[in-house]
Amino acid sequence: MLQARNGRSFTRVRRRRRRLADPKDVLVSGPGHGPECDPLPLLEKEISQCRVATVPGLKLPPLTGGAIGYVGYDCVRYFEPKTARPMKDILCIPESLFMLFDTIVAFDHFFQVIKVITYLRVPDGDADIEKLYREAELVLQKMIQKLLDPKVPMPPQPPIKPDQVYTSNIGQTGYEGHVHRLKEHIGKGDIFQTVPSQRLARPTTLHPFNLFRHLRSVNPSPYLFYIDCADFQIVGASPELLVKKEADRIITHPIAGTVPRGKTPEEDEKLAEELRNSLKDRAEHVMLVDLARNDVNRVCDPATTQVDRLMVVEKFSHVQHLVSQVSGVLRPEKTRFDAFRSIFPAGTVSGAPKVRAMQLIAELEGEKRGVYAGAVGYFGYNCSSLDGKEIIDGAMDTCIALRTMVLKDNVAYLQAGGGIVFDSDPYDDKLDLTYTLLYLLLFIIRLLPSSSSLSTSSFIFSIYYADILLIPTPYLYISLSALWLGNLVITPTSLTQPLFFCVRDVNTQNFNIHRSRDFPPGIFINEYLLVFLFRFFFSPSYSVCSAESAEKTSSPASLLSVTQRVLAWHVRSSGPTT
């Protein structure tokens, strides 16, 4: 499952024990899995065999069929041989993997519309077109039946062991040592900037798709993905576009410079202003923008290459980034695959100058990065005019594999890095890295079931740190904003407009309920949300009050204390209960 910046999801997952669509073919590369070579020529050959007629007036998503998968960071040794050197392979997964699909389920979250698309492959020579068309219709009908089937079980979830700990491949001392050595190279003029990383591993029995569902709820990002590769899964929420093709234009988004979100709108804007004025972040960002311009110029007409946006602060669920956009018109003799090679890997995960920075990364880390810092995305089938005379490159949209987990053999592998420049503080960079890694670990920890299970004569519920999508409707979902605010949001799902806002009065400690339409817009855009699932049946009428008054209430109720302070809520049904 891929969900891109435009809000569309392209689905191909083992979802709830069943596949919506099986790939027509799977292309893999890497030692022990497939050919040890550049994976793009074979992918380009396979995709070019299918040409999709462009039908005027037919509104379809960018991806209607093609290859979905990833190119691991270590494939750079095929694009730039100077970076090749022997590396340990800890994860033992393919260097690249792409699945070819003729059937796609596209979910437009903005318009709440699902489109099911399949291809009619017409062979050369005589063929019974009407028979092939009926077969394609049958594929669509079966797919729609699967989507409409209400009796689909949830993904299996074995018992969870909450006492698991994580291990690092280099540890704090090792990472700080890498920073010191790289700063020495920067001082000598070998490089200007680079991005060392470390990997954490944590045993877990969580179902990978449950992890993805939680991730997309608590960390909405421009690129969300879940890829089931049979013996391992990839789960990620990346903020950064690597390279995208729109018509004949190539686009890339350098990101460098990070601060957390504020607890209040005022603090949020203060942190954003500090980011805009940070000399270190601005200097690092300008270097990466220049690197992106050089990469784009290698395949685009230099006269068309431009910086569309420069150092704009974009707000994400938990952090704020400095973001720029560089684009150019692809030269006629170049293809989207040439553009991918030119920009891969992004300077934000390698450094500048890119080749020397990657050489130093390989020397210090000594292990394959795998999916991390590579690319996840799709390459669509080529298009043609109705008369077949004009062939057009298909769509391409890829993101950098950041904030990404690989789950294999009941172990979750998390990897993150931080940009190093001349005036970097090893301790500060360690903090940036630790923040990213621990944030990913929280996705696992928050999915552990709570020991709290309270019941009364009318309500029985358990609390889970879990996502709230695709659960049957008789559930009430409450998102608790940052604990020090004590505000509540009541919403039927994580992606719909909240029904109510419950705001704690700082003087009386009471929760005052507001309907969504009566609440000032934008005031509740606070991304530090802990998501709770309250499993009980409810009527559409609620009352919310303080802990003190809840103790005096005689009606059936359950009270949960969320902190050691007197900060609690009481939900009471004013109508009949089930």
XYZ file of C-alpha atoms in Angstrom:
578
model
C 0.000 0.000 0.000
C 1.356 3.389 -1.017
C -0.160 6.700 0.069
C 1.309 9.767 -1.589
C 1.223 13.504 -0.893
C -1.905 13.992 -2.988
C -3.902 11.781 -0.623
C -4.321 8.855 -2.983
C -3.591 5.331 -1.843
C -2.538 2.610 -4.248
C -3.201 -0.757 -2.681
C -1.461 -4.080 -3.092
C -1.241 -5.662 0.279
C -1.914 -8.886 2.094
C -4.722 -7.126 3.811
C -6.587 -8.989 6.513
C -5.191 -12.362 5.425
C -6.145 -11.901 1.792
C -4.587 -10.231 -1.196
C -6.615 -7.685 -3.060
C -4.432 -8.265 -6.111
C -1.516 -10.531 -6.913
C 1.455 -9.209 -8.866
C 1.884 -10.300 -12.438
C 5.609 -10.656 -11.787
C 8.228 -9.837 -9.136
C 11.671 -8.483 -10.023
C 14.410 -8.777 -7.389
C 18.141 -8.133 -7.399
C 21.063 -8.576 -5.054
C 23.324 -11.363 -3.767
C 21.374 -14.518 -2.990
C 18.166 -13.143 -4.486
C 18.797 -12.159 -8.101
C 21.305 -10.579 -10.468
C 23.967 -8.360 -8.882
C 23.575 -5.421 -11.227
C 21.714 -2.195 -11.862
C 18.040 -3.208 -11.410
C 16.614 -0.420 -13.575
C 17.353 -1.738 -17.115
C 15.366 -4.928 -16.484
C 12.575 -2.937 -14.874
C 12.503 -0.525 -17.810
C 12.376 -3.440 -20.257
C 9.435 -5.057 -18.470
C 7.476 -1.824 -18.193
C 8.062 -0.813 -21.820
C 6.327 -3.998 -23.011
C 3.010 -2.577 -21.850
C 1.654 0.570 -23.505
C -1.486 2.142 -22.145
C -3.706 4.079 -24.500
C -4.438 7.604 -23.293
C -8.198 8.193 -23.359
C -9.119 11.914 -23.485
C -11.501 12.996 -20.740
C -10.948 9.898 -18.600
C -9.843 11.030 -15.132
C -7.536 8.450 -13.609
C -4.909 8.581 -10.854
C -1.226 8.906 -11.841
C -0.632 5.195 -11.235
C -2.991 2.873 -13.081
C -0.610 -0.060 -13.337
C 3.092 -0.736 -13.280
C 5.888 -1.492 -10.830
C 5.648 -0.869 -7.080
C 8.579 -1.510 -4.774
C 11.905 -0.196 -3.572
C 15.504 0.414 -4.568
C 17.809 -0.075 -1.591
C 20.546 2.415 -0.771
C 23.235 -0.145 -1.626
C 22.229 -0.140 -5.311
C 24.242 3.061 -5.578
C 27.331 0.905 -6.187
C 25.863 0.059 -9.610
C 25.086 3.708 -10.420
C 28.427 5.015 -9.101
C 31.090 2.245 -9.106
C 33.523 4.402 -7.099
C 31.403 3.773 -4.006
C 31.544 -0.041 -4.251
C 33.273 -1.942 -1.443
C 32.610 -5.183 0.510
C 29.877 -4.673 3.109
C 28.290 -6.879 5.770
C 24.710 -7.875 4.990
C 22.838 -8.029 8.304
C 19.242 -8.027 7.063
C 19.795 -10.348 4.058
C 17.014 -8.835 1.956
C 17.062 -8.057 -1.792
C 18.866 -4.906 -2.867
C 15.789 -4.029 -4.905
C 12.315 -5.468 -5.288
C 9.522 -4.453 -7.648
C 6.128 -6.066 -8.142
C 4.352 -5.587 -11.476
C 0.606 -5.037 -11.251
C -2.095 -4.964 -13.888
C -4.809 -4.382 -11.271
C -4.795 -1.408 -8.907
C -7.159 -0.204 -6.187
C -6.810 3.586 -5.918
C -8.408 5.245 -2.895
C -8.756 9.013 -3.151
C -8.938 10.130 0.494
C -9.810 13.705 -0.424
C -12.945 12.806 -2.386
C -13.525 9.504 -0.531
C -13.684 7.601 -3.819
C -12.231 4.201 -4.697
C -11.332 3.379 -8.287
C -10.575 -0.192 -9.317
C -8.441 -0.386 -12.456
C -7.331 -3.375 -14.480
C -5.589 -3.800 -17.817
C -6.657 -5.658 -20.900
C -3.489 -7.101 -22.412
C -3.899 -7.504 -26.162
C -1.334 -9.911 -27.651
C 0.218 -9.434 -31.072
C -1.661 -11.023 -33.932
C -5.228 -12.266 -33.970
C -6.967 -12.298 -30.593
C -10.509 -12.572 -29.300
C -10.796 -9.027 -27.962
C -14.330 -9.508 -26.674
C -13.259 -12.560 -24.644
C -10.320 -10.685 -23.145
C -12.605 -7.778 -22.307
C -15.069 -10.063 -20.491
C -12.184 -11.567 -18.516
C -11.063 -8.096 -17.476
C -14.615 -7.255 -16.390
C -14.634 -10.414 -14.282
C -11.406 -9.327 -12.574
C -13.013 -6.000 -11.660
C -16.162 -7.679 -10.361
C -14.193 -10.054 -8.129
C -12.123 -7.188 -6.803
C -15.221 -5.143 -5.957
C -16.755 -8.150 -4.201
C -13.670 -8.409 -2.006
C -13.876 -4.731 -1.148
C -17.579 -4.979 -0.269
C -17.227 -8.129 1.833
C -17.984 -7.082 5.452
C -16.873 -10.424 6.918
C -13.154 -9.897 6.663
C -11.172 -10.766 9.817
C -8.647 -8.439 11.346
C -4.950 -9.259 10.881
C -3.918 -11.973 13.348
C -2.126 -10.669 16.416
C -0.185 -13.177 18.548
C 0.507 -12.422 22.223
C 2.851 -9.473 22.702
C 5.904 -9.548 24.956
C 6.233 -6.020 26.369
C 9.635 -6.559 28.008
C 11.656 -6.662 24.781
C 14.612 -4.261 24.543
C 16.371 -2.749 21.544
C 20.014 -3.103 20.541
C 22.154 -0.747 18.454
C 24.653 -1.830 15.825
C 27.223 0.776 16.966
C 25.899 2.364 20.160
C 26.231 5.927 21.399
C 30.032 5.820 21.595
C 30.336 4.417 18.082
C 28.056 7.058 16.599
C 29.896 9.896 18.321
C 33.162 8.419 17.024
C 31.781 8.514 13.475
C 30.829 12.165 13.923
C 34.342 13.071 15.122
C 36.019 11.261 12.205
C 33.720 12.842 9.647
C 34.349 16.304 11.087
C 38.061 15.674 10.565
C 37.382 14.982 6.875
C 35.266 18.130 6.670
C 38.104 20.116 8.213
C 40.508 18.738 5.600
C 38.154 19.776 2.801
C 37.281 16.213 1.681
C 33.563 16.874 2.107
C 31.257 19.664 3.223
C 28.471 17.609 4.739
C 27.557 13.953 5.291
C 24.930 11.795 6.990
C 26.102 8.898 9.190
C 23.472 6.558 10.613
C 22.906 3.749 13.052
C 20.419 0.896 13.221
C 18.320 -0.329 16.133
C 16.767 -3.785 16.339
C 13.871 -4.713 18.602
C 12.104 -8.096 18.778
C 8.355 -7.813 18.311
C 5.407 -10.063 17.584
C 3.266 -7.225 16.277
C 1.586 -7.910 12.971
C 3.303 -5.589 10.446
C 0.013 -4.323 9.050
C -1.203 -3.402 12.542
C 1.992 -1.410 12.886
C 1.334 0.346 9.575
C -2.232 1.216 10.547
C -1.000 2.788 13.760
C 1.815 4.623 11.999
C -0.446 6.251 9.435
C -2.747 7.415 12.218
C -0.246 9.008 14.609
C 2.281 10.143 11.982
C 0.483 11.281 8.816
C 3.202 11.995 6.259
C 3.410 12.893 2.570
C 4.455 9.302 1.793
C 3.078 6.343 3.743
C 3.793 2.796 2.631
C 3.353 -0.831 3.581
C 5.001 -3.393 1.312
C 4.539 -7.105 1.999
C 7.518 -8.933 0.499
C 6.474 -12.392 1.770
C 9.321 -13.106 4.207
C 9.743 -9.474 5.295
C 7.691 -6.293 5.368
C 8.511 -2.606 4.953
C 6.577 0.019 6.908
C 7.328 3.706 6.557
C 6.144 7.301 6.827
C 8.536 9.406 4.792
C 8.349 13.193 4.649
C 10.611 13.580 1.628
C 10.098 13.212 -2.099
C 13.160 11.797 -3.862
C 12.208 12.295 -7.502
C 8.918 12.635 -9.332
C 7.952 12.997 -12.973
C 5.042 15.264 -13.871
C 4.487 15.471 -17.629
C 8.019 16.224 -18.886
C 9.200 17.849 -15.664
C 11.470 16.228 -13.038
C 10.932 17.353 -9.429
C 12.924 16.785 -6.243
C 12.449 18.125 -2.698
C 15.612 18.629 -0.610
C 14.867 18.638 3.128
C 17.403 19.716 5.747
C 16.853 21.390 9.080
C 14.560 20.017 11.765
C 12.909 21.240 14.958
C 10.091 19.621 16.958
C 6.509 20.880 16.937
C 5.514 23.253 19.706
C 3.087 22.480 22.497
C 1.126 25.639 21.636
C 0.670 27.593 18.389
C 2.905 30.326 19.793
C 5.710 27.913 20.686
C 5.251 26.187 17.322
C 5.835 29.440 15.441
C 8.742 30.377 17.708
C 10.491 27.090 16.889
C 9.780 27.608 13.186
C 11.365 31.058 13.327
C 14.432 29.627 15.084
C 14.719 27.088 12.274
C 14.498 29.799 9.607
C 17.265 31.770 11.308
C 19.575 28.852 12.142
C 22.896 29.506 10.377
C 23.903 25.832 10.590
C 20.623 24.558 9.136
C 20.531 27.219 6.415
C 24.125 26.524 5.361
C 23.498 22.786 5.234
C 20.258 23.310 3.332
C 21.843 25.577 0.699
C 24.532 22.953 0.040
C 21.878 20.294 -0.508
C 19.844 22.563 -2.806
C 22.966 23.179 -4.915
C 23.569 19.427 -5.023
C 19.967 18.851 -6.136
C 20.358 21.463 -8.902
C 23.478 19.702 -10.155
C 21.712 16.318 -10.114
C 18.714 17.706 -12.013
C 20.968 19.446 -14.560
C 22.532 16.096 -15.485
C 19.285 14.977 -17.146
C 17.378 18.223 -17.713
C 17.864 21.251 -19.921
C 19.902 23.631 -17.685
C 17.890 26.571 -18.988
C 14.762 25.028 -17.447
C 16.236 24.042 -14.080
C 14.952 26.256 -11.315
C 14.457 26.428 -7.555
C 10.683 26.658 -7.234
C 10.715 27.042 -3.449
C 13.621 27.811 -1.141
C 13.791 27.004 2.582
C 10.073 26.982 3.313
C 9.118 25.677 6.768
C 6.733 22.737 6.396
C 4.952 21.353 9.447
C 4.616 17.605 9.861
C 2.953 15.564 12.593
C 5.825 15.759 15.077
C 8.532 17.942 13.509
C 9.070 20.969 11.270
C 11.464 20.892 8.316
C 13.107 23.369 5.968
C 11.970 22.267 2.499
C 12.915 23.412 -1.008
C 11.828 22.297 -4.468
C 14.072 21.968 -7.527
C 12.722 21.050 -10.958
C 13.673 20.952 -14.626
C 12.417 19.773 -18.019
C 13.755 16.346 -18.965
C 15.911 16.351 -22.081
C 14.396 14.408 -25.032
C 17.134 11.742 -25.029
C 16.741 11.071 -21.295
C 14.171 8.920 -19.496
C 12.684 8.894 -16.015
C 15.078 6.059 -15.140
C 18.005 8.302 -16.058
C 16.547 10.956 -13.764
C 16.235 8.434 -10.952
C 19.876 7.364 -11.320
C 21.017 10.970 -11.404
C 19.311 11.958 -8.152
C 19.643 8.662 -6.234
C 20.516 8.640 -3.404
C 19.414 12.033 -2.149
C 22.043 14.348 -0.753
C 20.005 14.541 2.454
C 20.968 10.924 3.263
C 24.472 10.896 1.749
C 26.195 14.292 1.738
C 28.164 16.656 -0.469
C 30.167 16.095 -2.568
C 27.989 13.040 -2.904
C 30.487 10.412 -4.127
C 33.157 11.155 -1.517
C 30.545 11.371 1.243
C 29.168 7.952 0.281
C 32.669 6.475 0.265
C 33.244 7.683 3.825
C 29.834 6.400 4.930
C 30.629 2.943 3.548
C 34.045 2.971 5.204
C 32.680 3.912 8.637
C 29.403 1.992 8.739
C 30.710 -1.182 7.106
C 27.183 -2.609 6.773
C 24.570 -2.468 4.057
C 21.873 0.068 4.782
C 19.233 -1.973 2.990
C 15.980 -0.137 2.355
C 16.944 2.794 4.598
C 18.028 5.908 2.644
C 16.996 4.191 -0.589
C 13.760 4.843 -2.461
C 10.194 3.529 -2.233
C 7.631 4.242 -4.912
C 6.310 3.315 -8.326
C 7.013 3.431 -12.053
C 3.832 3.369 -14.126
C 3.395 1.685 -17.487
C 4.235 3.749 -20.568
C 1.429 5.582 -22.326
C 0.647 5.929 -26.009
C -1.693 7.928 -28.184
C -4.822 6.204 -29.465
C -3.193 5.694 -32.865
C -0.085 4.236 -31.183
C 2.323 6.620 -32.928
C 3.450 8.559 -29.829
C 4.988 6.807 -26.816
C 5.177 8.711 -23.522
C 7.051 7.740 -20.380
C 4.717 6.635 -17.617
C 4.397 8.175 -14.180
C 7.143 8.027 -11.557
C 6.854 8.985 -7.909
C 9.421 7.918 -5.318
C 10.218 8.969 -1.781
C 13.322 8.579 0.352
C 13.051 5.614 2.720
C 13.173 7.641 5.935
C 11.320 6.846 9.162
C 11.131 3.348 7.808
C 11.061 -0.031 9.521
C 11.906 -3.433 8.106
C 10.214 -6.306 9.919
C 11.758 -9.729 9.455
C 11.709 -12.879 11.597
C 9.825 -11.061 14.389
C 12.423 -8.290 14.612
C 11.813 -4.629 13.748
C 14.871 -2.867 12.306
C 14.933 0.915 12.545
C 17.616 3.129 11.045
C 18.149 6.891 11.109
C 20.902 9.420 10.543
C 21.747 13.060 11.075
C 23.514 15.601 8.874
C 27.072 16.520 9.932
C 28.749 19.811 8.982
C 31.888 21.538 10.268
C 30.290 23.092 13.356
C 28.168 20.066 14.295
C 28.079 19.113 17.969
C 28.354 15.312 18.317
C 26.025 15.396 21.312
C 23.380 17.461 19.532
C 23.518 15.243 16.457
C 23.208 12.203 18.682
C 20.109 13.769 20.202
C 18.591 14.358 16.740
C 19.255 10.750 15.805
C 17.973 9.387 19.107
C 14.795 11.458 18.732
C 14.072 9.912 15.344
C 14.827 6.356 16.455
C 12.928 6.561 19.723
C 9.990 8.081 17.880
C 9.906 5.022 15.642
C 10.205 2.753 18.671
C 7.188 4.459 20.195
C 5.088 3.105 17.340
C 5.913 -0.376 18.603
C 5.611 0.449 22.285
C 2.290 2.264 21.895
C 0.777 -0.783 20.256
C 1.352 -2.868 23.372
C -1.923 -3.566 25.188
C -2.368 -1.689 28.425
C -2.730 -3.590 31.676
C -5.774 -1.458 32.467
C -9.063 -3.206 31.863
C -11.958 -1.643 33.770
C -15.593 -2.631 33.681
C -18.981 -1.720 35.138
C -22.470 -3.056 34.747
C -23.001 -1.191 31.471
C -19.563 -0.587 29.968
C -16.724 -3.019 29.333
C -13.657 -1.679 27.618
C -9.929 -2.200 27.214
C -7.422 0.459 26.289
C -5.004 -0.111 23.416
C -2.376 2.134 21.951
C -3.602 1.388 18.480
C -4.776 2.833 15.222
C -8.480 3.220 14.700
C -9.010 2.515 11.025
C -11.001 -0.371 9.589
C -12.546 -1.195 12.978
C -16.317 -1.907 13.074
C -18.408 1.169 13.772
C -19.568 0.447 17.370
C -16.363 1.932 18.755
C -15.670 5.319 20.237
C -12.313 6.841 19.490
C -10.794 9.529 21.656
C -7.514 11.266 20.895
C -5.920 12.855 23.929
C -3.847 15.904 23.118
C -0.594 16.622 24.944
C -1.212 15.577 28.541
C -0.376 18.984 29.925
C -3.237 20.437 27.889
C -5.795 17.826 28.867
C -7.913 18.331 25.762
C -9.930 15.609 24.061
C -11.002 15.014 20.487
C -13.876 12.645 19.755
C -13.950 11.377 16.192
C -15.350 8.269 14.441
C -12.062 7.672 12.592
C -8.634 9.237 12.514
C -9.146 10.693 9.040
C -12.577 12.278 9.429
C -13.688 15.597 10.868
C -13.931 15.378 14.678
C -17.458 15.314 16.073
C -16.620 17.065 19.332
C -13.821 18.977 21.007
C -13.628 18.594 24.794
C -11.482 21.329 26.325
C -10.347 21.296 29.952
C -11.058 24.549 31.780
C -7.799 25.524 33.497
C -9.686 27.113 36.415
C -12.408 24.557 37.174
C -10.621 21.502 35.715
C -13.925 20.617 34.005
C -14.103 19.369 30.430
C -16.350 21.618 28.370
C -17.756 19.962 25.264
C -17.950 21.792 21.936
C -19.373 20.605 18.663
C -16.883 20.667 15.817
C -18.779 23.299 13.848
C -18.801 25.651 16.873
C -15.084 25.383 17.559
C -12.601 27.919 16.166
C -10.854 26.402 13.121
C -7.203 25.529 13.470
C -7.086 25.818 17.244
C -6.772 22.072 17.665
C -3.926 21.533 15.236
C -1.674 20.041 17.897
C 0.199 17.053 16.546
C 1.311 15.592 19.883
C -1.586 13.169 20.128
C -1.797 9.903 21.994
C -4.417 7.700 20.417
C -6.612 5.582 22.664
C -9.158 3.018 21.583
C -12.113 2.675 23.967
C -13.887 -0.528 23.155
C -17.500 -0.130 24.150
C -20.841 0.468 22.525
C -22.200 3.954 22.769
C -25.154 6.149 21.921
C -24.620 9.426 20.036
C -25.007 11.511 23.183
C -22.190 12.192 25.634
C -21.448 14.272 28.687
C -17.955 14.994 29.920
C -17.097 16.211 33.407
C -14.243 16.368 35.888
C -12.917 13.563 38.068
C -14.446 15.079 41.211
C -17.965 15.233 39.800
C -17.559 11.794 38.262
C -17.142 10.307 41.723
C -20.528 11.734 42.706
C -22.278 10.394 39.610
C -24.530 7.397 40.193
C -25.009 6.411 36.551
C -22.851 3.586 35.118
C -19.404 4.848 34.275
C -15.718 3.966 34.111
C -13.002 6.380 35.117
C -9.449 6.264 33.817
C -6.628 8.237 35.450
C -4.170 9.242 32.732
C -1.546 10.886 34.960
C -0.652 11.127 38.627
C -2.299 14.544 38.638
C -6.029 14.973 38.862
C -6.505 14.769 35.118
C -9.230 12.338 34.155
C -12.401 12.182 32.191
C -15.770 10.579 32.598
C -17.861 9.528 29.619
C -21.520 8.926 30.383
C -24.257 7.786 28.055
C -27.435 9.834 28.314
C -29.351 7.410 26.151
C -29.917 3.649 26.032
C -26.828 1.457 25.867
C -26.305 -1.830 24.066
